[in-house]
Amino acid sequence: MTQSNRRNIDREISRQNEGMVRKNDTPPRLQRRSTKVAKKEEIMGVLTDILRGERQEYHVKAVHKKGVYYDNEGRKCQRDDEVMESCECPAKISDLWRTAELLCRLAGYTEENEKLEDLPPTVIIDGAEEL
């Protein structure tokens, strides 16, 4: 068998296997993710976009209060306050702000590190009062 034939067969097999779930596949939540740490401004920017309605996030890394909920497909999920998890529930404002606080803490931004003169002016979010 020539090398080009082998490549064509491999491509055909991979096309057939697309969409199939194998037992030995690593679940998405356990796959290795990039280790990029978002800057505080990036975190707050994304959250502001969501609050303004300019961005819709269903797959949000969120920090939830402890408890049980059911996602969009009816699967039972556990919410844990200390765990950042990727979930399929619609993002709630309280979850987003708690997530921002946790991400800022993880990135090393703490209230003790910030001096009053270094703080940016208050951000006013258009449309937030409607939420």
Short mmCIF file of C-alpha atoms in Angstrom, two decimals:
data_model
loop_
_atom_site.label_atom_id
_atom_site.label_comp_id
_atom_site.label_asym_id
_atom_site.label_seq_id
_atom_site.Cartn_x
_atom_site.Cartn_y
_atom_site.Cartn_z
CA MET A 1 0.00 0.00 0.00
CA THR A 2 1.44 3.36 -0.96
CA GLN A 3 1.72 6.25 1.44
CA SER A 4 -0.91 8.33 -0.40
CA ASN A 5 -3.40 5.44 -0.28
CA ARG A 6 -2.80 5.08 3.44
CA ARG A 7 -3.48 8.82 3.94
CA ASN A 8 -6.71 8.59 1.93
CA ILE A 9 -7.89 5.62 3.98
CA ASP A 10 -7.02 7.41 7.23
CA ARG A 11 -8.98 10.49 6.09
CA GLU A 12 -11.98 8.36 5.18
CA ILE A 13 -11.92 6.58 8.54
CA SER A 14 -11.61 9.87 10.42
CA ARG A 15 -14.60 11.27 8.47
CA GLN A 16 -16.64 8.21 9.39
CA ASN A 17 -15.66 8.54 13.04
CA GLU A 18 -16.61 12.21 13.30
CA GLY A 19 -19.47 12.61 15.69
CA MET A 20 -19.00 9.15 17.18
CA VAL A 21 -18.27 9.02 20.89
CA ARG A 22 -15.81 6.41 21.98
CA LYS A 23 -15.48 5.29 25.58
CA ASN A 24 -11.78 6.10 25.71
CA ASP A 25 -12.24 9.71 24.50
CA THR A 26 -11.28 12.30 27.07
CA PRO A 27 -14.31 14.34 28.16
CA PRO A 28 -14.01 18.04 27.23
CA ARG A 29 -13.87 19.11 30.88
CA LEU A 30 -10.75 16.98 31.43
CA GLN A 31 -8.89 17.97 28.28
CA ARG A 32 -5.87 20.16 28.74
CA ARG A 33 -6.66 23.82 28.27
CA SER A 34 -4.41 26.74 27.54
CA THR A 35 -2.94 28.38 30.62
CA LYS A 36 -3.38 31.97 29.47
CA VAL A 37 -4.32 34.20 32.38
CA ALA A 38 -6.79 36.88 31.41
CA LYS A 39 -6.08 40.44 32.47
CA LYS A 40 -8.56 42.07 34.80
CA GLU A 41 -9.62 44.47 32.03
CA GLU A 42 -10.35 41.55 29.67
CA ILE A 43 -12.47 39.81 32.28
CA MET A 44 -14.46 42.93 33.05
CA GLY A 45 -14.81 43.72 29.33
CA VAL A 46 -16.36 40.35 28.56
CA LEU A 47 -18.72 40.63 31.52
CA THR A 48 -19.73 44.14 30.49
CA ASP A 49 -20.51 42.92 26.95
CA ILE A 50 -22.67 40.14 28.38
CA LEU A 51 -24.53 42.52 30.67
CA ARG A 52 -25.16 44.93 27.80
CA GLY A 53 -26.53 42.07 25.73
CA GLU A 54 -23.84 42.41 23.07
CA ARG A 55 -22.59 38.89 23.71
CA GLN A 56 -24.55 35.79 24.63
CA GLU A 57 -22.75 33.18 26.64
CA TYR A 58 -24.24 29.80 27.41
CA HIS A 59 -20.92 28.03 27.84
CA VAL A 60 -19.54 30.24 30.59
CA LYS A 61 -16.94 29.25 33.10
CA ALA A 62 -19.04 30.10 36.08
CA VAL A 63 -18.80 29.89 39.83
CA HIS A 64 -22.14 28.91 41.23
CA LYS A 65 -23.63 28.59 44.67
CA LYS A 66 -23.70 25.01 45.88
CA GLY A 67 -26.76 23.13 44.77
CA VAL A 68 -28.21 20.93 42.09
CA TYR A 69 -29.59 22.14 38.79
CA TYR A 70 -30.57 20.62 35.46
CA ASP A 71 -28.92 21.81 32.25
CA ASN A 72 -30.65 22.39 28.90
CA GLU A 73 -30.56 18.67 28.06
CA GLY A 74 -32.03 17.56 31.38
CA ARG A 75 -28.77 16.28 32.87
CA LYS A 76 -28.41 16.65 36.62
CA CYS A 77 -25.45 18.88 37.52
CA GLN A 78 -23.86 19.86 40.80
CA ARG A 79 -22.97 23.48 41.51
CA ASP A 80 -19.94 24.00 43.69
CA ASP A 81 -18.86 27.37 45.03
CA GLU A 82 -15.14 26.64 44.92
CA VAL A 83 -14.92 25.04 41.48
CA MET A 84 -14.80 26.87 38.18
CA GLU A 85 -16.72 24.71 35.78
CA SER A 86 -17.86 24.90 32.21
CA CYS A 87 -21.60 24.59 32.24
CA GLU A 88 -24.45 24.80 29.79
CA CYS A 89 -26.82 26.78 31.95
CA PRO A 90 -27.58 30.36 30.93
CA ALA A 91 -25.22 32.80 32.61
CA LYS A 92 -26.78 34.71 35.48
CA ILE A 93 -25.51 38.13 36.44
CA SER A 94 -24.69 37.08 40.02
CA ASP A 95 -22.71 34.09 38.73
CA LEU A 96 -20.79 36.30 36.30
CA TRP A 97 -19.77 38.83 38.95
CA ARG A 98 -18.73 36.09 41.36
CA THR A 99 -16.75 34.53 38.51
CA ALA A 100 -15.04 37.86 37.85
CA GLU A 101 -14.10 38.18 41.51
CA LEU A 102 -12.64 34.67 41.59
CA LEU A 103 -10.73 35.15 38.33
CA CYS A 104 -9.29 38.42 39.60
CA ARG A 105 -8.22 36.71 42.83
CA LEU A 106 -6.64 33.83 40.90
CA ALA A 107 -4.81 36.28 38.66
CA GLY A 108 -3.38 38.01 41.72
CA TYR A 109 -5.61 41.07 41.76
CA THR A 110 -6.69 41.65 45.32
CA GLU A 111 -8.20 44.64 47.03
CA GLU A 112 -5.05 45.00 49.12
CA ASN A 113 -2.92 45.31 45.96
CA GLU A 114 -4.92 48.19 44.56
CA LYS A 115 -4.47 51.70 45.84
CA LEU A 116 -7.31 54.17 45.56
CA GLU A 117 -5.38 56.44 43.20
CA ASP A 118 -4.69 53.49 40.86
CA LEU A 119 -8.34 52.53 40.48
CA PRO A 120 -10.03 53.36 37.18
CA PRO A 121 -13.05 55.66 37.23
CA THR A 122 -16.40 54.00 37.88
CA VAL A 123 -17.72 52.19 34.83
CA ILE A 124 -21.35 52.89 33.97
CA ILE A 125 -22.96 50.07 32.02
CA ASP A 126 -25.66 51.25 29.62
CA GLY A 127 -28.81 49.23 30.05
CA ALA A 128 -27.75 47.58 33.32
CA GLU A 129 -30.66 49.16 35.19
CA GLU A 130 -33.03 47.23 32.90
CA LEU A 131 -31.58 43.93 34.11
#
